[in-house]
Coordinates of C-alpha atoms in Angstrom, one line a residue:
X1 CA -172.2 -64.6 -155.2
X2 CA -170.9 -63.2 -152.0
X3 CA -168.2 -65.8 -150.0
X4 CA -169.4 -66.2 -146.8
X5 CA -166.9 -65.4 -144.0
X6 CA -164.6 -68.1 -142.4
X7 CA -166.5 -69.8 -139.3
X8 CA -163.8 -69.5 -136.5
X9 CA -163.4 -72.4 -134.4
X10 CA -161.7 -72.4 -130.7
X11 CA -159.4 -75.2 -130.3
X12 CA -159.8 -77.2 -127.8
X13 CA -157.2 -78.3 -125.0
X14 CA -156.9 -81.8 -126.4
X15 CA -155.8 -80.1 -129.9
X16 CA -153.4 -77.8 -128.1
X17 CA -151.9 -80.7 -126.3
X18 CA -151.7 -82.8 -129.4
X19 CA -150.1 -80.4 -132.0
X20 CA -147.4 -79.5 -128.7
X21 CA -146.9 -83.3 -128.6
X22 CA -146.1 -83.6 -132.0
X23 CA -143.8 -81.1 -132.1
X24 CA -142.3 -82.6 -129.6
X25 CA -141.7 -85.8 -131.7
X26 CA -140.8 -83.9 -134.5
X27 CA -137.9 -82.2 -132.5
X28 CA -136.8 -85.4 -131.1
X29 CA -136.6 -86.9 -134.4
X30 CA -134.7 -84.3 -135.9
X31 CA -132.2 -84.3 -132.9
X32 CA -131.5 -88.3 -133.3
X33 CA -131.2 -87.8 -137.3
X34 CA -129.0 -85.1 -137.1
X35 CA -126.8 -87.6 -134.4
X36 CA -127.0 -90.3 -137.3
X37 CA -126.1 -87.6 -140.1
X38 CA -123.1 -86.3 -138.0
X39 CA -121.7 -90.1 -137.0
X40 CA -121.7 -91.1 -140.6
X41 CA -119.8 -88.2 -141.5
X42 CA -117.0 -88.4 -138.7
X43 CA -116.8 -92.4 -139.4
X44 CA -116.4 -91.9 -143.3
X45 CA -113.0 -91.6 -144.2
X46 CA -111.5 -88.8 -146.2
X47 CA -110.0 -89.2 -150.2
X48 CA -106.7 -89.9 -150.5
X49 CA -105.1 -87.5 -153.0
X50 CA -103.3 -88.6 -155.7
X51 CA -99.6 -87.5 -157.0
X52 CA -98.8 -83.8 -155.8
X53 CA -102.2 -82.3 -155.5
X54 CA -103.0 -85.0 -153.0
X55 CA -103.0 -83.0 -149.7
X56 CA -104.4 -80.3 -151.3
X57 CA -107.5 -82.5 -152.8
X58 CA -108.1 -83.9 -149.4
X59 CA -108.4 -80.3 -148.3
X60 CA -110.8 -79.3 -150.5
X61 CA -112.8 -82.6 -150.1
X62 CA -112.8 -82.4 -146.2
X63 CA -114.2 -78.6 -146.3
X64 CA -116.7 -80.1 -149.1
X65 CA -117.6 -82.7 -146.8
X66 CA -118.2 -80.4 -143.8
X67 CA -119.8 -77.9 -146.0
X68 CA -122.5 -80.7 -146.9
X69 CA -123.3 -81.7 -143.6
X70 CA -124.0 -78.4 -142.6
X71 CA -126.6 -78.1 -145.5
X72 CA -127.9 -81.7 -144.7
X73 CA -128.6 -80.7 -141.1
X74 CA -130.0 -77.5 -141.9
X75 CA -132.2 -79.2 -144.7
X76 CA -133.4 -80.9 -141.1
X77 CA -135.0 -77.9 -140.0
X78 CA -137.0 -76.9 -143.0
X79 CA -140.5 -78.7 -141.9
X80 CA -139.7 -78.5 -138.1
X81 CA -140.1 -75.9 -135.6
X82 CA -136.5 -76.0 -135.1
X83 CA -134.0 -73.6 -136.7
X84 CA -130.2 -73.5 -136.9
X85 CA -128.7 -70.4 -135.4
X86 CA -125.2 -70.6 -135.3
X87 CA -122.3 -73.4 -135.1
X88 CA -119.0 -74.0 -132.9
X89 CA -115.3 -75.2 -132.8
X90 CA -114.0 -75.8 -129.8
X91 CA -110.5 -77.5 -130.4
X92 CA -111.6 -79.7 -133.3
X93 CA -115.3 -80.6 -131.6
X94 CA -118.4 -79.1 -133.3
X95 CA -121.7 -78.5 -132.3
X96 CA -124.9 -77.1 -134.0
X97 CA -127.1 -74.3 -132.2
X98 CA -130.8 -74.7 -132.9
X99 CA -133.8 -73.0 -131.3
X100 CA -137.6 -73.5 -131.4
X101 CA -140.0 -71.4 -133.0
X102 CA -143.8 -70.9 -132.4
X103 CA -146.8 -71.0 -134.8
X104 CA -146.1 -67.4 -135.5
X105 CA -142.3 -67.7 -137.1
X106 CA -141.4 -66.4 -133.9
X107 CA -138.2 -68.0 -131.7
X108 CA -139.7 -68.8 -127.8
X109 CA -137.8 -67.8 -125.0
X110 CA -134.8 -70.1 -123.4
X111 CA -135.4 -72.5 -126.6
X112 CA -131.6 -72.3 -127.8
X113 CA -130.3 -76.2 -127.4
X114 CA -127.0 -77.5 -128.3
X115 CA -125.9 -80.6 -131.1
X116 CA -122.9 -82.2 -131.3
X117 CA -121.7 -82.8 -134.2
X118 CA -119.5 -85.9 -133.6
X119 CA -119.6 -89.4 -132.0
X120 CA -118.8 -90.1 -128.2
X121 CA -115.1 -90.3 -127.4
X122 CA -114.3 -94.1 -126.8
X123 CA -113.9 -94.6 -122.7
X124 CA -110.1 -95.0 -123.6
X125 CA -109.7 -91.7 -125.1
X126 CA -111.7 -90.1 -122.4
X127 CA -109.3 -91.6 -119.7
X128 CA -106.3 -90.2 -121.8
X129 CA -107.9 -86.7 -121.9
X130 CA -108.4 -86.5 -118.1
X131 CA -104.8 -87.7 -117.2
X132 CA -103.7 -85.2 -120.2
X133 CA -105.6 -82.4 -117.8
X134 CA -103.5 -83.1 -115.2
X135 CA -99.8 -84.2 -116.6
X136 CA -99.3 -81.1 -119.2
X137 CA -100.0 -77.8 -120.0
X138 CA -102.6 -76.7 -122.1
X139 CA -102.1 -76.1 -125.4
X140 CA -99.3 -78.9 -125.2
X141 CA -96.8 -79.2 -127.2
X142 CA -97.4 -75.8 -129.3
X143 CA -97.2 -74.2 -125.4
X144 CA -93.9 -75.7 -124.2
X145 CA -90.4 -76.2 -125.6
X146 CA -89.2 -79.4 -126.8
X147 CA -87.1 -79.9 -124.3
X148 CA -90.2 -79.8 -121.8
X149 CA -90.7 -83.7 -122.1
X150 CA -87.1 -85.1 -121.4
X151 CA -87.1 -82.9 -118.6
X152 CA -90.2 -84.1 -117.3
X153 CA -89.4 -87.8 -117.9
X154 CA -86.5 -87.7 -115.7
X155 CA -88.5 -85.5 -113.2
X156 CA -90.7 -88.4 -113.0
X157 CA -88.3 -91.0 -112.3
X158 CA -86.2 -88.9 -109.8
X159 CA -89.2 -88.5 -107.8
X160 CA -90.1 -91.8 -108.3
X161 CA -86.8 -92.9 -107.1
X162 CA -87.1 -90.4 -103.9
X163 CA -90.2 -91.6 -103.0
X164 CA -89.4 -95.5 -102.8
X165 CA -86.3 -94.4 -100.6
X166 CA -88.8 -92.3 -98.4
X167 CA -90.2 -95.3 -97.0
X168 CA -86.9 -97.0 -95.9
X169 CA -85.7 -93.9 -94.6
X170 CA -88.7 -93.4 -92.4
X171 CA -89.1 -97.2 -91.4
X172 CA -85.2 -96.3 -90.4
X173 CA -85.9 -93.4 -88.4
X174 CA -89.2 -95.0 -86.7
X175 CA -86.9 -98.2 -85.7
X176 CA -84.1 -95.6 -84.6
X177 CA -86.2 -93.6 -82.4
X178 CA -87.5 -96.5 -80.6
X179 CA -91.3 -96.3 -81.6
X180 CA -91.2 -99.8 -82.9
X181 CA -89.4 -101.8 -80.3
X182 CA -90.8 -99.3 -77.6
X183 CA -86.7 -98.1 -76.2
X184 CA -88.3 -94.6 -75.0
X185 CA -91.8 -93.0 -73.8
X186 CA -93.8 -91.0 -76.0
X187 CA -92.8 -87.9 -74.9
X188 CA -88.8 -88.4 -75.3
X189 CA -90.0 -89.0 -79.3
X190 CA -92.2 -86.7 -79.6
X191 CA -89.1 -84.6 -78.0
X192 CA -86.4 -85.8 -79.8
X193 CA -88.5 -86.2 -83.4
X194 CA -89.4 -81.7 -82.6
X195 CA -85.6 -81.3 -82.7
X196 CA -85.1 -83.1 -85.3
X197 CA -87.2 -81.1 -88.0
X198 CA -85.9 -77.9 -85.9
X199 CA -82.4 -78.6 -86.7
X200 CA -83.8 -78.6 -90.3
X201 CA -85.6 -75.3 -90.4
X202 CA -82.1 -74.0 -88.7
X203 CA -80.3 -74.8 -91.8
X204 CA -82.7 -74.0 -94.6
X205 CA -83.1 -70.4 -92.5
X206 CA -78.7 -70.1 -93.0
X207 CA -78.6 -71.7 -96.3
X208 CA -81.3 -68.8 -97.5
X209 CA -78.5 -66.0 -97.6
X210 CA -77.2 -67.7 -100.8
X211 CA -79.8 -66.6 -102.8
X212 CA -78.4 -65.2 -105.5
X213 CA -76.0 -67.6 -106.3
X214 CA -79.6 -70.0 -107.4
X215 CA -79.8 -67.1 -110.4
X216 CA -76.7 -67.7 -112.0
X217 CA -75.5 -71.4 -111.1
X218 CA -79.0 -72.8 -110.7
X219 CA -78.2 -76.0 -112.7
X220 CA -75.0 -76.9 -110.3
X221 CA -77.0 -75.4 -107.3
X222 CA -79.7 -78.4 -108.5
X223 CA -77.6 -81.1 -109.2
X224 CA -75.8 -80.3 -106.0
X225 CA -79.2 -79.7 -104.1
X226 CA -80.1 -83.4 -105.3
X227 CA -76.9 -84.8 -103.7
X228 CA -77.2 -83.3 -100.5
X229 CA -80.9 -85.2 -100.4
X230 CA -79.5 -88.0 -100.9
X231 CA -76.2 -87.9 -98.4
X232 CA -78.9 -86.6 -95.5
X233 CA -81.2 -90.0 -96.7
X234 CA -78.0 -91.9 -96.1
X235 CA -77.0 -90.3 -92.7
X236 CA -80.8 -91.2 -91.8
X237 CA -80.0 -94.9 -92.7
X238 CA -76.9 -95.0 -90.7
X239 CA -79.3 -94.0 -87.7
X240 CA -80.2 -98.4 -87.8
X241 CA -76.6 -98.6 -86.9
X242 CA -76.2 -96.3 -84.5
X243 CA -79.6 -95.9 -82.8
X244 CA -78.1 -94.1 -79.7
X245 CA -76.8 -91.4 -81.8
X246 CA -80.3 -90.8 -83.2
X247 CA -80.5 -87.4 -82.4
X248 CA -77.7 -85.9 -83.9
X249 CA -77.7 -87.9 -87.2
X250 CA -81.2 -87.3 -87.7
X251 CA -80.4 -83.6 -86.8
X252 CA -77.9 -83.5 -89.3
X253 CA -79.6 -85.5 -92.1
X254 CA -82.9 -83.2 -91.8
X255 CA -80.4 -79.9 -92.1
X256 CA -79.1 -81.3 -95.2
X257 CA -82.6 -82.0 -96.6
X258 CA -84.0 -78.9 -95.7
X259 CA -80.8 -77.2 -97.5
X260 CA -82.2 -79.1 -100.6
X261 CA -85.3 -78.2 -100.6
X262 CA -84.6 -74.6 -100.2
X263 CA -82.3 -75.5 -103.5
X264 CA -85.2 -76.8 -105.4
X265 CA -87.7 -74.8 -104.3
X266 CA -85.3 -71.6 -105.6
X267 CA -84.3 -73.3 -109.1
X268 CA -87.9 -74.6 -109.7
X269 CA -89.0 -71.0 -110.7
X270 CA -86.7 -70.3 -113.7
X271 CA -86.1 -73.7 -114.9
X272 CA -90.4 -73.4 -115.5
X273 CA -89.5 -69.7 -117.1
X274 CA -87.7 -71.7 -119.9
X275 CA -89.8 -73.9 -120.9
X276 CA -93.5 -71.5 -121.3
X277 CA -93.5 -70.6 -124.1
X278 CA -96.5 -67.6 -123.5
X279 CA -97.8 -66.1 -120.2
X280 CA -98.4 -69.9 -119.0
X281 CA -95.6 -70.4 -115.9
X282 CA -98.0 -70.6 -113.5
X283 CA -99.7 -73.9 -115.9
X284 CA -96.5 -75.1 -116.7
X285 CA -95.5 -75.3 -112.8
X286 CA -98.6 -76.7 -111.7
X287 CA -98.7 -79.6 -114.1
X288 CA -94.6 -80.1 -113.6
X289 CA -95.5 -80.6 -109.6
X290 CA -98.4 -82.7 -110.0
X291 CA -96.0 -85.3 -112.3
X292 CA -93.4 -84.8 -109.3
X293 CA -96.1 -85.9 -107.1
X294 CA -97.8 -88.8 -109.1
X295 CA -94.5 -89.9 -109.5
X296 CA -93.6 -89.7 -105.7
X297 CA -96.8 -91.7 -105.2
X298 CA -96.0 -94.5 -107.4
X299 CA -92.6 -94.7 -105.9
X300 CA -94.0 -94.9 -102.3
X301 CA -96.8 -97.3 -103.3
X302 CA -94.2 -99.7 -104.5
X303 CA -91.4 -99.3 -102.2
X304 CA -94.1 -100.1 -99.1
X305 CA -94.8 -103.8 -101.4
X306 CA -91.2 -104.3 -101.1
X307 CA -90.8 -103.7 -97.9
X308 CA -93.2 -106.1 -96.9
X309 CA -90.6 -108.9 -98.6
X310 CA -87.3 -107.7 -95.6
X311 CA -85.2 -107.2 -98.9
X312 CA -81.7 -106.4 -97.7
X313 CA -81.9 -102.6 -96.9
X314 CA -78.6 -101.6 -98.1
X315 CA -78.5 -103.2 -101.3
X316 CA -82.4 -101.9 -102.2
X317 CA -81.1 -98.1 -101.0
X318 CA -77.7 -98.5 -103.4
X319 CA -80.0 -99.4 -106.0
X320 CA -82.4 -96.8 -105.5
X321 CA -79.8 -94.3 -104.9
X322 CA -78.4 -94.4 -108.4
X323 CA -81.4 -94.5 -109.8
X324 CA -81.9 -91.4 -108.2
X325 CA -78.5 -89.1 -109.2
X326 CA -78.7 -90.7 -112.5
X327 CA -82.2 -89.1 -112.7
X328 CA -81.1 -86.1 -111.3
X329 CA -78.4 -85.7 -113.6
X330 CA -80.0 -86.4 -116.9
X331 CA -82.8 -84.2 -115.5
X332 CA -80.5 -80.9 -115.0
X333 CA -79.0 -82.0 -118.5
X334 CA -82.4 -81.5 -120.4
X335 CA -82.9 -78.2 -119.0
X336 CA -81.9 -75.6 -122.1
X337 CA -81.6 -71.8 -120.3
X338 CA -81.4 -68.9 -123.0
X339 CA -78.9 -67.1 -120.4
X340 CA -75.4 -67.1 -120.4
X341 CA -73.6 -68.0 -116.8
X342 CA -70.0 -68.4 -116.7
X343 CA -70.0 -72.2 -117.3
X344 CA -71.8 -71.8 -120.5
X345 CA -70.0 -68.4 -121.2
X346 CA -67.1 -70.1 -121.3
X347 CA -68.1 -72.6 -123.5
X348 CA -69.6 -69.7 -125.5
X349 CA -66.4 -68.3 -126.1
X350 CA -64.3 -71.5 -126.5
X351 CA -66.1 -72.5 -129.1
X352 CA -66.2 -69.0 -131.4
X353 CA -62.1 -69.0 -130.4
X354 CA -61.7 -72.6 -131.9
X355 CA -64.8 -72.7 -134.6
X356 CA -65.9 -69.1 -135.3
X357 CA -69.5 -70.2 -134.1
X358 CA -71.5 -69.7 -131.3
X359 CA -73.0 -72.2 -130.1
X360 CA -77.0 -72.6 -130.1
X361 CA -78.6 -73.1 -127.2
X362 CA -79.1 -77.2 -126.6
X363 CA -75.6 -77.3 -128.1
X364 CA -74.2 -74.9 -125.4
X365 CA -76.9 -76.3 -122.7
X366 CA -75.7 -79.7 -123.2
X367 CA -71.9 -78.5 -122.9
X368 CA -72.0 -77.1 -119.8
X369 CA -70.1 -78.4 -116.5
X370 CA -72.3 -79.5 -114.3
X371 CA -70.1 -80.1 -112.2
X372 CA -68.4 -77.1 -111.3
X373 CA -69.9 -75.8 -108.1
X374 CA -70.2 -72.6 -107.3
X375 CA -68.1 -73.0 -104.2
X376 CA -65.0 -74.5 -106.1
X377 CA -61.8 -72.1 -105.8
X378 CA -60.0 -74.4 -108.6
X379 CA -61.7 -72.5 -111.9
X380 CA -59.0 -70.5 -114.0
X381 CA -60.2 -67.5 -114.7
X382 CA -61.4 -65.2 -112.0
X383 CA -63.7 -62.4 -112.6
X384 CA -64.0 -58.8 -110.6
X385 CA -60.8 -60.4 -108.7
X386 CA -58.3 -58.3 -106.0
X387 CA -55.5 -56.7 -106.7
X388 CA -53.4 -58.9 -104.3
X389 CA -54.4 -62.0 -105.9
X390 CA -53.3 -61.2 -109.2
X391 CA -49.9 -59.3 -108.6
X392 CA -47.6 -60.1 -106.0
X393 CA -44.5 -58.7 -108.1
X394 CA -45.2 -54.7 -109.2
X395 CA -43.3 -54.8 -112.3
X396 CA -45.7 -57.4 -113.9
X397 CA -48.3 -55.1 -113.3
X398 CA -46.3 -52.0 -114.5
X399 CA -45.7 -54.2 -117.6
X400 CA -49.6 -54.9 -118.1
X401 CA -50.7 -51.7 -117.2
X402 CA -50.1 -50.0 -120.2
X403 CA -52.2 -51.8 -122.5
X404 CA -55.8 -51.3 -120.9
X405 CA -54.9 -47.8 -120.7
X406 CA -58.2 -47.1 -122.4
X407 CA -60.3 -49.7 -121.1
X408 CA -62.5 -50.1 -118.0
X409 CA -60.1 -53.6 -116.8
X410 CA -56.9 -55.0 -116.6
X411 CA -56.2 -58.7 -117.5
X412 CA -53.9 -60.3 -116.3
X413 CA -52.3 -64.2 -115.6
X414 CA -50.6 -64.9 -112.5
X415 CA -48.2 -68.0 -113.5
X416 CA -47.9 -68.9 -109.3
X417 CA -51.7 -69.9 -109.5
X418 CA -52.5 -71.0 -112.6
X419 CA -55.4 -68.5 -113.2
X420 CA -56.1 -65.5 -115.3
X421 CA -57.3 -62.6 -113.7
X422 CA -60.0 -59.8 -114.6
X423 CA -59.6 -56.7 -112.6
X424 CA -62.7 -54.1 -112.8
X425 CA -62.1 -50.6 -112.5
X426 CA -64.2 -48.0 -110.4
X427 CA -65.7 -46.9 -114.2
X428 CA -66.7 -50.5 -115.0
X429 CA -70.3 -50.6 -116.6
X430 CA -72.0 -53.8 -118.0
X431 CA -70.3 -53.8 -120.9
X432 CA -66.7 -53.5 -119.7
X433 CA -67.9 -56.4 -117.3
X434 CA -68.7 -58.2 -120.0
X435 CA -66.1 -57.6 -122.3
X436 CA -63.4 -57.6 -119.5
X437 CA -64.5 -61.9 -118.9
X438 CA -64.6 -62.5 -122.7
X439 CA -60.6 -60.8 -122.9
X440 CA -60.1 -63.1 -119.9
X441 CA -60.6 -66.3 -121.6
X442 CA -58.9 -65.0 -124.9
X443 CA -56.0 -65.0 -122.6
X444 CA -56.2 -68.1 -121.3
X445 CA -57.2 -69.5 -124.5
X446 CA -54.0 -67.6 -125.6
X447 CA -51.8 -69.3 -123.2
X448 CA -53.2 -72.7 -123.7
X449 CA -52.4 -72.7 -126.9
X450 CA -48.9 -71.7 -126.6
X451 CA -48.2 -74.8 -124.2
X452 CA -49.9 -77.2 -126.3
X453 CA -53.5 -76.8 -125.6
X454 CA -52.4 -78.5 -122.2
X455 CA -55.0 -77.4 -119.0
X456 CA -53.5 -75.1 -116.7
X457 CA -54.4 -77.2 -113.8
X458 CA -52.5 -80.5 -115.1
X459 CA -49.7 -78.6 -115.8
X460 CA -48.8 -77.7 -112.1
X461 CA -48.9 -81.2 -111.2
X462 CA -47.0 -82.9 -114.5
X463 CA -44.2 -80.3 -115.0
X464 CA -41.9 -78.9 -113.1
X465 CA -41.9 -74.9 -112.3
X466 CA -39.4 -74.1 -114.5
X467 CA -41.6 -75.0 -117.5
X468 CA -44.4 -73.5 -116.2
X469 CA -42.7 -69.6 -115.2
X470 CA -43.4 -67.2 -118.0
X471 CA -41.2 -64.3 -118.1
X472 CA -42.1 -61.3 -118.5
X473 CA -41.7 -60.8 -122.2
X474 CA -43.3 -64.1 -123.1
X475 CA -46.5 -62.5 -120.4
X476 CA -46.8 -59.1 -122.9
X477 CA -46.6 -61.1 -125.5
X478 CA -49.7 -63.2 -124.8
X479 CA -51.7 -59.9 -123.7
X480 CA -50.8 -58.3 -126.7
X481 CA -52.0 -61.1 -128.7
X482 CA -55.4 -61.0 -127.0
X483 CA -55.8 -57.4 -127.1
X484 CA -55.8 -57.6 -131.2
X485 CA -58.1 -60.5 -131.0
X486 CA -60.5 -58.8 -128.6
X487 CA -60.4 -55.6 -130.5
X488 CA -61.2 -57.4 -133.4
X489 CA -63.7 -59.9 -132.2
X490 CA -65.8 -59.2 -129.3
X491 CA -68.2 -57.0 -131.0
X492 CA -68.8 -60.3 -133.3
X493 CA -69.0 -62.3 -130.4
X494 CA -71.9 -60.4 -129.0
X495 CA -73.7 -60.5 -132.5
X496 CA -73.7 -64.0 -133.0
X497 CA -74.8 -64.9 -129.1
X498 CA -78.2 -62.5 -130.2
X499 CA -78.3 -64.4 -133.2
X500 CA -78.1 -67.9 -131.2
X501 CA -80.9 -66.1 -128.9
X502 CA -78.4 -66.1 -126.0
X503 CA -78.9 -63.6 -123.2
X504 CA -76.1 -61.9 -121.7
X505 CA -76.0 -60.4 -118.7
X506 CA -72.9 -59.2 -116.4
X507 CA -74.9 -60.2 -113.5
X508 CA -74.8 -63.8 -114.3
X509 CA -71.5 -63.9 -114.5
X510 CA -71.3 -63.4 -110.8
X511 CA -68.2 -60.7 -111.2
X512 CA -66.2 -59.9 -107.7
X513 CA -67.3 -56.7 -105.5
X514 CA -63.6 -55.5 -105.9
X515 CA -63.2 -52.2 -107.9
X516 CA -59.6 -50.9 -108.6
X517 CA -59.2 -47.4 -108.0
X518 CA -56.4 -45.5 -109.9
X519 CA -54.4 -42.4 -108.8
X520 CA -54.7 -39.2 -110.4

């Protein structure tokens, strides 16, 4: 008996449009189960391990757990025209790519949709991830140093600090010009308010040529920066005093700010450097200046709602004044450089002298002088010095002379000043730079030591000369000493800096132009 051949019917539009609308339904269902599936599994919580396989049990249960959501969302797709393609991590967050296919097995065009495979943030955590976008650097803390968030706390509160004073300073200034009691026309303050920030961009122009002292001193060259905003806020508060004199004050004050801003602005760059820890500076700067200015904000904001109250304006500016050094000075504190400048050179080599141990880089970082200015003439060793300074009698040098016959320098210590003196000669590379400071503070380390570990400095103005003199033999003797330990101890120096993941360069050590020149 012969089958008789399928009758083929055409489907009508309304059967079209129904067996689209139930996929439709179908899809939408799967899409709201696969929600349910994935919020049960982010809410459950994971095993807790028991004894010392713990961690390793909650591993293995957490990838077991992901492993069977996976096969419960694909199991999802088996009766739907929806199949999973592929899925994604992106920091932690999942999501499921699914795509539609026809009647014929095939996938349609542009049918690729997204699932996430986790619950909504909370509106808390949400907020916390867009200020996080702003405040620090992605990848934080894995992209930063540790010592990236002390710095950036006292940031925060020095610019907080300079902002509140911003507003009495200006109200100051305003007051002092006349604009509020209406002492002089429009034009004479528009006149005398152009001169003003002239004066300014005079002095940040001159200050420029000091450029390269921000490479090697930038912590002092901050700190000191930071004071000299502060005296030219102060010398604008005098102006309420003085309000005839406005012109020259607020000349002088806005020369002195400028010269601090050139000092940030030229210190900003590698105190960044030290805390990326990849090729992120240009992250790391962006998000340190938008806390500086967030801050600054805040600061304003509440300084104009206490304004508003006439507190007295010097006690409010003493007040906000320390809050501001102190800010400044924990903040240049935080900063850990990997370079070796002669502050933290000479702690370098103090230490090894004393302990046999470099120290590592906070330890040596958080050692370091801040106060000693680049400008200072009262440090005791002197580096790349003239021959004029450190002889004034020819047979000390005659009786020095001998032993750096085969070296690049001659140390010396010239008992009239109190200092010890490194003289470079015309052969002088890197190393000999280098070497010729670290014999320099053996020396004075030396000659410490012989009078008692007593500073050089106290001694001028506690004892009498005769004490102080040294003769001639008790001079060779000292240099003789260091010479051994040099010899002995410099290449270890230089071994254990590396080791501490110091960098040492003669540059930073800001050596004198002075070369001496032999005859013959």
């Amino acid at each position: 008996m012969t089958t008789p051949p399928p009758i083929k019917l055409k489907q009508s539009a309304n059967s079209t449009a129904a067996a689209a609308s139930s996929a439709a339904q179908d899809a939408r269902l799967l899409v709201r189960e696969t929600m349910r599936i994935s919020a049960n599994l982010a809410t459950s919580s994971p095993p807790i391990g028991v004894g010392g396989g713990g961690a390793a049990a909650t591993l293995l249960q957490s990838e077991s757990d992901e492993t069977t959501a996976f096969r419960l969302v694909e199991d999802q797709f088996v009766d739907s025209s929806l199949r999973l393609i592929c899925s994604e991590d992106i920091d932690g967050r999942r999501w499921n790519y699914v795509a539609e296919r026809d009647r014929s097995g095939k996938f349609k065009r542009n049918s690729i949709r997204a699932i996430s495979l986790q619950s909504p943030q909370a509106p808390a955590e949400e907020l916390m991830s867009f200020i996080r976008s702003y405040v620090v650097p992605d990848g934080f803390p894995d992209s930063v140093t540790p010592s990236y968030v002390p710095y950036m706390t006292w940031r925060a509160l020095k610019h907080f600090f300079g902002g509140a004073m911003g507003v009495f300073t200006t109200q100051t200034l305003l007051n002092s010009v006349g604009v509020s009691r209406n002492r002089a026309t429009p034009g004479a303050v528009a006149i005398n308010w152009i001169l003003k920030d002239g004066a300014g961009r005079v002095g940040k122009m001159i200050f420029a040529r000091q450029g390269k002292k921000f490479d090697y001193d930038l912590k002092q060259l901050r700190f000191a920066g930071d004071l000299l905003m502060e005296l030219g806020a102060g010398v604008e508060l005098a102006t309420a005093a003085v309000p005839h004199l406005f012109l020259p004050l607020a000349c002088a004050a806005n020369v002195a700010k400028n010269v601090a801003a050139v000092t940030s602005t030229s210190t900003r760059t590698p105190i960044y450097k030290a805390f990326a820890k990849g090729e992120n500076i240009g992250d790391v700067t962006a998000k340190g200046e938008c806390v500086g200015n967030i801050a600054d904000l805040l600061g304003t904001g509440l300084s104009i709602m206490i304004s508003k109250r006439n507190p007295s304006l010097i006690t409010t500016f003493a007040l906000l004044s320390c809050g501001y050094v102190f800010s400044s000075y924990q903040e240049v504190k935080s900063v850990v450089l990997h370079t070796l400048n002669r502050a933290r050179f000479s702690v370098a080599v103090e230490s090894f002298l004393k302990t046999g141990h470099v120290p590592s880089l906070r330890e040596g970082n958080s050692q370091e002088n801040i106060f000693s200015f680049p400008w200072l003439r009262d440090k005791p060793v002197v580096l790349g010095s003239r021959f004029k300074d450190a002889f004034q009698d020819p047979g000390a040098y005659l009786a020095v002379e001998p032993f750096f016959e085969k070296e690049r320098y001659v140390v010396t210590y010239n008992p009239s000043k109190g200092k010890v003196y490194a003289l470079l000669k015309d052969q002088a590379k890197s190393d000999d730079i280098l070497k010729a400071a670290f014999h320099a503070y053996v020396l004075l380390h030396c000659i410490n030591s012989s009078n008692g570990h007593r500073s050089l400095a106290l001694k001028q103005h506690e004892y009498d000369n005769s004490n102080l003199m040294l003769t001639t033999a008790d001079l060779e003797a000292h240099i003789g000493e260091s010479c051994k330990v040099v010899s002995t101890a410099y290449g270890v120096f230089k071994n254990k800096t590396v080791e501490q993941g110091w960098r040492i360069s003669d540059s930073l050590l800001n050596p004198g132009r002075a070369r001496l020149i032999l005859p013959g």
